[in-house]
PDB file of C-alpha atoms in Angstrom:
ATOM      1  CA  ASN I   1      -1.798  28.116-138.209  1.00 73.00           C
ATOM      2  CA  VAL I   2      -3.099  24.372-137.865  1.00 72.00           C
ATOM      3  CA  ASP I   3      -6.800  23.412-137.487  1.00 79.00           C
ATOM      4  CA  GLU I   4      -8.107  20.459-136.577  1.00 79.00           C
ATOM      5  CA  GLU I   5      -9.129  19.613-140.145  1.00 78.00           C
ATOM      6  CA  ASP I   6      -5.475  20.659-140.443  1.00 70.00           C
ATOM      7  CA  MET I   7      -4.213  18.309-138.287  1.00 69.00           C
ATOM      8  CA  GLU I   8      -6.560  15.225-139.673  1.00 73.00           C
ATOM      9  CA  TYR I   9      -4.989  15.074-143.461  1.00 67.00           C
ATOM     10  CA  PHE I  10      -1.270  15.333-141.872  1.00 68.00           C
ATOM     11  CA  LYS I  11      -2.698  12.152-139.664  1.00 70.00           C
ATOM     12  CA  GLU I  12      -4.128  11.058-142.529  1.00 70.00           C
ATOM     13  CA  ASP I  13      -0.454  11.595-144.754  1.00 68.00           C
ATOM     14  CA  LEU I  14       1.263   9.810-141.757  1.00 66.00           C
ATOM     15  CA  GLU I  15      -0.634   7.018-141.398  1.00 68.00           C
ATOM     16  CA  LYS I  16       0.099   6.094-145.555  1.00 68.00           C
ATOM     17  CA  VAL I  17       3.553   6.637-144.721  1.00 65.00           C
ATOM     18  CA  ASP I  18       3.942   4.247-142.129  1.00 70.00           C
ATOM     19  CA  LYS I  19       2.138   2.182-144.215  1.00 75.00           C
ATOM     20  CA  GLY I  20       5.622   0.300-143.880  1.00 77.00           C
ATOM     21  CA  ILE I  21       5.640  -1.210-140.937  1.00 81.00           C
ATOM     22  CA  ARG I  22       2.938  -2.555-141.022  1.00 84.00           C
ATOM     23  CA  HIS I  23       4.286  -4.515-144.629  1.00 85.00           C
ATOM     24  CA  CYS I  24       7.302  -4.862-141.917  1.00 88.00           C
ATOM     25  CA  MET I  25       5.211  -6.915-139.103  1.00 90.00           C
ATOM     26  CA  GLU I  26       3.671  -9.576-142.008  1.00 91.00           C
ATOM     27  CA  ILE I  27       6.296  -9.879-143.896  1.00 90.00           C
ATOM     28  CA  SER I  28       7.990 -10.854-140.559  1.00 91.00           C
ATOM     29  CA  GLY I  29       5.050 -12.877-139.348  1.00 92.00           C
ATOM     30  CA  PHE I  30       5.529 -14.864-142.737  1.00 91.00           C
ATOM     31  CA  LEU I  31       8.829 -14.795-141.258  1.00 92.00           C
ATOM     32  CA  LEU I  32       8.553 -16.239-138.180  1.00 94.00           C
ATOM     33  CA  GLN I  33       5.732 -18.457-139.455  1.00 93.00           C
ATOM     34  CA  ASN I  34       8.174 -20.530-142.306  1.00 94.00           C
ATOM     35  CA  MET I  35      11.568 -20.079-140.366  1.00 93.00           C
ATOM     36  CA  GLY I  36      10.616 -20.289-136.590  1.00 85.00           C
ATOM     37  CA  GLY I  37      13.413 -20.818-134.884  1.00 87.00           C
ATOM     38  CA  GLN I  38      16.179 -19.830-137.861  1.00 94.00           C
ATOM     39  CA  ILE I  39      15.031 -16.558-138.205  1.00 94.00           C
ATOM     40  CA  SER I  40      13.682 -15.966-134.259  1.00 95.00           C
ATOM     41  CA  GLY I  41      17.662 -14.382-133.262  1.00 95.00           C
ATOM     42  CA  VAL I  42      17.395 -12.171-135.850  1.00 95.00           C
ATOM     43  CA  ILE I  43      14.010 -10.703-135.275  1.00 95.00           C
ATOM     44  CA  ALA I  44      14.560 -10.513-131.678  1.00 95.00           C
ATOM     45  CA  THR I  45      17.773  -7.964-132.334  1.00 95.00           C
ATOM     46  CA  THR I  46      16.217  -6.039-135.181  1.00 94.00           C
ATOM     47  CA  LEU I  47      13.150  -5.255-135.234  1.00 94.00           C
ATOM     48  CA  LEU I  48      11.297  -5.828-131.931  1.00 95.00           C
ATOM     49  CA  PRO I  49      12.457  -3.475-130.069  1.00 95.00           C
ATOM     50  CA  ILE I  50      11.451  -1.026-132.727  1.00 93.00           C
ATOM     51  CA  TYR I  51       7.726  -2.734-131.760  1.00 94.00           C
ATOM     52  CA  ALA I  52       8.215  -2.593-128.068  1.00 95.00           C
ATOM     53  CA  SER I  53       8.373   0.603-128.193  1.00 94.00           C
ATOM     54  CA  VAL I  54       5.792   1.504-129.779  1.00 93.00           C
ATOM     55  CA  LEU I  55       4.361  -0.169-127.016  1.00 94.00           C
ATOM     56  CA  MET I  56       5.930   1.368-124.350  1.00 93.00           C
ATOM     57  CA  ASN I  57       4.276   4.763-124.937  1.00 88.00           C
ATOM     58  CA  PHE I  58       1.308   3.423-126.132  1.00 89.00           C
ATOM     59  CA  ALA I  59      -0.518   6.267-124.498  1.00 88.00           C
ATOM     60  CA  GLU I  60       0.812   9.292-127.791  1.00 87.00           C
ATOM     61  CA  ARG I  61       0.564   6.023-130.137  1.00 90.00           C
ATOM     62  CA  GLU I  62      -2.329   5.691-132.947  1.00 88.00           C
ATOM     63  CA  ASP I  63      -4.348   2.524-133.160  1.00 89.00           C
ATOM     64  CA  TYR I  64      -3.293   1.788-136.377  1.00 89.00           C
ATOM     65  CA  GLU I  65       0.145   1.780-134.955  1.00 91.00           C
ATOM     66  CA  LEU I  66      -0.592  -0.103-131.585  1.00 94.00           C
ATOM     67  CA  ILE I  67      -2.162  -2.425-133.758  1.00 95.00           C
ATOM     68  CA  ASP I  68       0.963  -3.117-136.020  1.00 94.00           C
ATOM     69  CA  SER I  69       3.354  -3.477-132.391  1.00 96.00           C
ATOM     70  CA  VAL I  70       0.769  -6.065-130.728  1.00 97.00           C
ATOM     71  CA  CYS I  71       0.560  -7.914-134.155  1.00 96.00           C
ATOM     72  CA  PHE I  72       3.829  -8.142-134.418  1.00 96.00           C
ATOM     73  CA  ILE I  73       4.331  -9.531-130.937  1.00 97.00           C
ATOM     74  CA  CYS I  74       1.725 -11.980-130.756  1.00 96.00           C
ATOM     75  CA  ASP I  75       3.479 -13.455-134.081  1.00 96.00           C
ATOM     76  CA  CYS I  76       6.389 -13.317-131.942  1.00 96.00           C
ATOM     77  CA  MET I  77       4.666 -14.976-129.398  1.00 95.00           C
ATOM     78  CA  GLU I  78       2.734 -17.879-131.688  1.00 95.00           C
ATOM     79  CA  HIS I  79       5.981 -18.274-134.464  1.00 95.00           C
ATOM     80  CA  GLY I  80       9.299 -16.993-132.695  1.00 95.00           C
ATOM     81  CA  ASP I  81      11.357 -19.697-130.417  1.00 95.00           C
ATOM     82  CA  GLU I  82      11.032 -20.402-127.370  1.00 93.00           C
ATOM     83  CA  ALA I  83      13.555 -17.936-125.682  1.00 94.00           C
ATOM     84  CA  MET I  84      11.759 -15.143-128.164  1.00 95.00           C
ATOM     85  CA  PHE I  85       8.471 -16.156-126.372  1.00 93.00           C
ATOM     86  CA  ASN I  86      10.145 -16.209-122.910  1.00 91.00           C
ATOM     87  CA  GLN I  87      11.783 -12.467-123.892  1.00 92.00           C
ATOM     88  CA  VAL I  88       7.969 -11.160-125.234  1.00 93.00           C
ATOM     89  CA  SER I  89       5.598 -12.773-123.039  1.00 89.00           C
ATOM     90  CA  ALA I  90       7.370 -11.869-119.684  1.00 82.00           C
ATOM     91  CA  GLN I  91       6.282  -8.178-120.056  1.00 91.00           C
ATOM     92  CA  ALA I  92       3.681  -8.344-123.245  1.00 92.00           C
ATOM     93  CA  GLY I  93       0.466  -9.988-121.197  1.00 90.00           C
ATOM     94  CA  GLN I  94       0.683  -6.703-119.032  1.00 89.00           C
ATOM     95  CA  LYS I  95       1.255  -4.667-121.456  1.00 94.00           C
ATOM     96  CA  PHE I  96      -1.769  -5.694-124.026  1.00 93.00           C
ATOM     97  CA  VAL I  97      -3.727  -5.048-120.357  1.00 90.00           C
ATOM     98  CA  GLU I  98      -2.875  -2.016-119.924  1.00 92.00           C
ATOM     99  CA  LEU I  99      -3.713  -1.092-123.691  1.00 93.00           C
ATOM    100  CA  ILE I 100      -7.188  -2.521-123.273  1.00 89.00           C
ATOM    101  CA  HIS I 101      -8.059  -0.317-120.556  1.00 86.00           C
ATOM    102  CA  HIS I 102      -6.797   2.729-121.877  1.00 88.00           C
ATOM    103  CA  SER I 103      -8.701   1.828-125.117  1.00 85.00           C
ATOM    104  CA  GLN I 104     -11.666   1.096-122.477  1.00 79.00           C
ATOM    105  CA  LYS I 105     -11.514   5.043-121.132  1.00 81.00           C
ATOM    106  CA  LYS I 106     -11.977   6.501-124.744  1.00 78.00           C
ATOM    107  CA  GLY I 107     -15.772   5.102-124.378  1.00 73.00           C
ATOM    108  CA  VAL I 108     -18.041   2.823-126.484  1.00 71.00           C
ATOM    109  CA  GLN I 109     -18.383   4.798-129.293  1.00 77.00           C
ATOM    110  CA  GLU I 110     -14.841   4.995-129.338  1.00 81.00           C
ATOM    111  CA  ILE I 111     -12.518   1.793-128.393  1.00 83.00           C
ATOM    112  CA  ASN I 112     -11.036   0.512-131.650  1.00 88.00           C
ATOM    113  CA  PHE I 113     -12.446  -3.360-130.809  1.00 87.00           C
ATOM    114  CA  ASP I 114      -9.511  -4.581-133.490  1.00 92.00           C
ATOM    115  CA  LEU I 115      -6.721  -3.492-130.748  1.00 93.00           C
ATOM    116  CA  VAL I 116      -8.971  -5.030-128.468  1.00 90.00           C
ATOM    117  CA  GLN I 117      -9.162  -8.495-130.098  1.00 92.00           C
ATOM    118  CA  SER I 118      -5.616  -9.094-130.515  1.00 95.00           C
ATOM    119  CA  CYS I 119      -4.959  -7.611-127.094  1.00 94.00           C
ATOM    120  CA  ILE I 120      -7.321 -10.652-126.444  1.00 90.00           C
ATOM    121  CA  PHE I 121      -5.508 -12.664-129.039  1.00 93.00           C
ATOM    122  CA  GLY I 122      -2.212 -12.151-127.329  1.00 94.00           C
ATOM    123  CA  LEU I 123      -3.232 -12.967-124.319  1.00 91.00           C
ATOM    124  CA  GLY I 124      -4.905 -15.944-125.569  1.00 89.00           C
ATOM    125  CA  MET I 125      -1.072 -16.485-126.508  1.00 89.00           C
ATOM    126  CA  VAL I 126       1.105 -15.593-123.407  1.00 89.00           C
ATOM    127  CA  ALA I 127      -1.650 -18.064-121.053  1.00 86.00           C
ATOM    128  CA  SER I 128      -1.420 -21.190-124.290  1.00 85.00           C
ATOM    129  CA  LYS I 129       2.576 -21.617-123.155  1.00 80.00           C
ATOM    130  CA  GLN I 130       2.553 -20.631-119.652  1.00 78.00           C
ATOM    131  CA  PRO I 131       2.894 -23.592-117.001  1.00 74.00           C
ATOM    132  CA  SER I 132      -0.030 -24.035-115.813  1.00 73.00           C
ATOM    133  CA  GLY I 133      -1.452 -22.435-113.144  1.00 70.00           C
ATOM    134  CA  GLN I 134       1.104 -19.367-113.589  1.00 77.00           C
ATOM    135  CA  PHE I 135      -1.336 -17.516-116.075  1.00 75.00           C
ATOM    136  CA  ALA I 136      -0.397 -13.786-114.497  1.00 76.00           C
ATOM    137  CA  GLN I 137      -2.623 -11.691-116.097  1.00 80.00           C
ATOM    138  CA  LEU I 138      -5.988 -14.305-115.900  1.00 78.00           C
ATOM    139  CA  GLY I 139      -7.555 -12.319-113.195  1.00 80.00           C
ATOM    140  CA  ASP I 140      -7.839  -9.410-115.503  1.00 82.00           C
ATOM    141  CA  PHE I 141      -8.287 -11.665-118.274  1.00 79.00           C
ATOM    142  CA  MET I 142     -11.594 -12.930-117.293  1.00 83.00           C
ATOM    143  CA  THR I 143     -12.721  -9.195-115.694  1.00 82.00           C
ATOM    144  CA  ILE I 144     -11.933  -8.010-119.624  1.00 80.00           C
ATOM    145  CA  ILE I 145     -14.054 -10.354-121.421  1.00 78.00           C
ATOM    146  CA  ASN I 146     -16.683 -10.668-118.424  1.00 77.00           C
ATOM    147  CA  GLN I 147     -16.656  -6.456-119.501  1.00 76.00           C
ATOM    148  CA  ILE I 148     -16.971  -7.206-123.770  1.00 73.00           C
ATOM    149  CA  ILE I 149     -19.813  -9.305-122.828  1.00 72.00           C
ATOM    150  CA  THR I 150     -21.365  -7.127-121.608  1.00 72.00           C
ATOM    151  CA  TYR I 151     -20.753  -4.470-124.451  1.00 65.00           C
TER     152      TYR I 151
END
């Protein structure tokens, strides 16, 4: 039988194994930062689906997986070409809002503020490249900022 303590050890071991996905996120970020448009298409077809799928099922994921995926998406929006930004930003803003709301349901003691901060950064990336007045998540964004300020 597997008890709670065994599950914690298992999760710690799994997080160690999953470090490869973090390294891929970091390396792809460096590549995008240095090569931008030259590599955006390759990253969009090979790595983007992997990281995006984590955000589609975020309730079943660990925080470290979510942070890696959010950071990857942010790198795509910040350093990728315009086509990549358009592909990613269409859903990213709403997913970031959903992630923040999901985190807030945990209660202040359990909120992973690294995850929330990464999502807020991502929302800023979405907003920064949108035409003036077309940031769909503006209302949610302002509510979230006000809530965080009052924690």
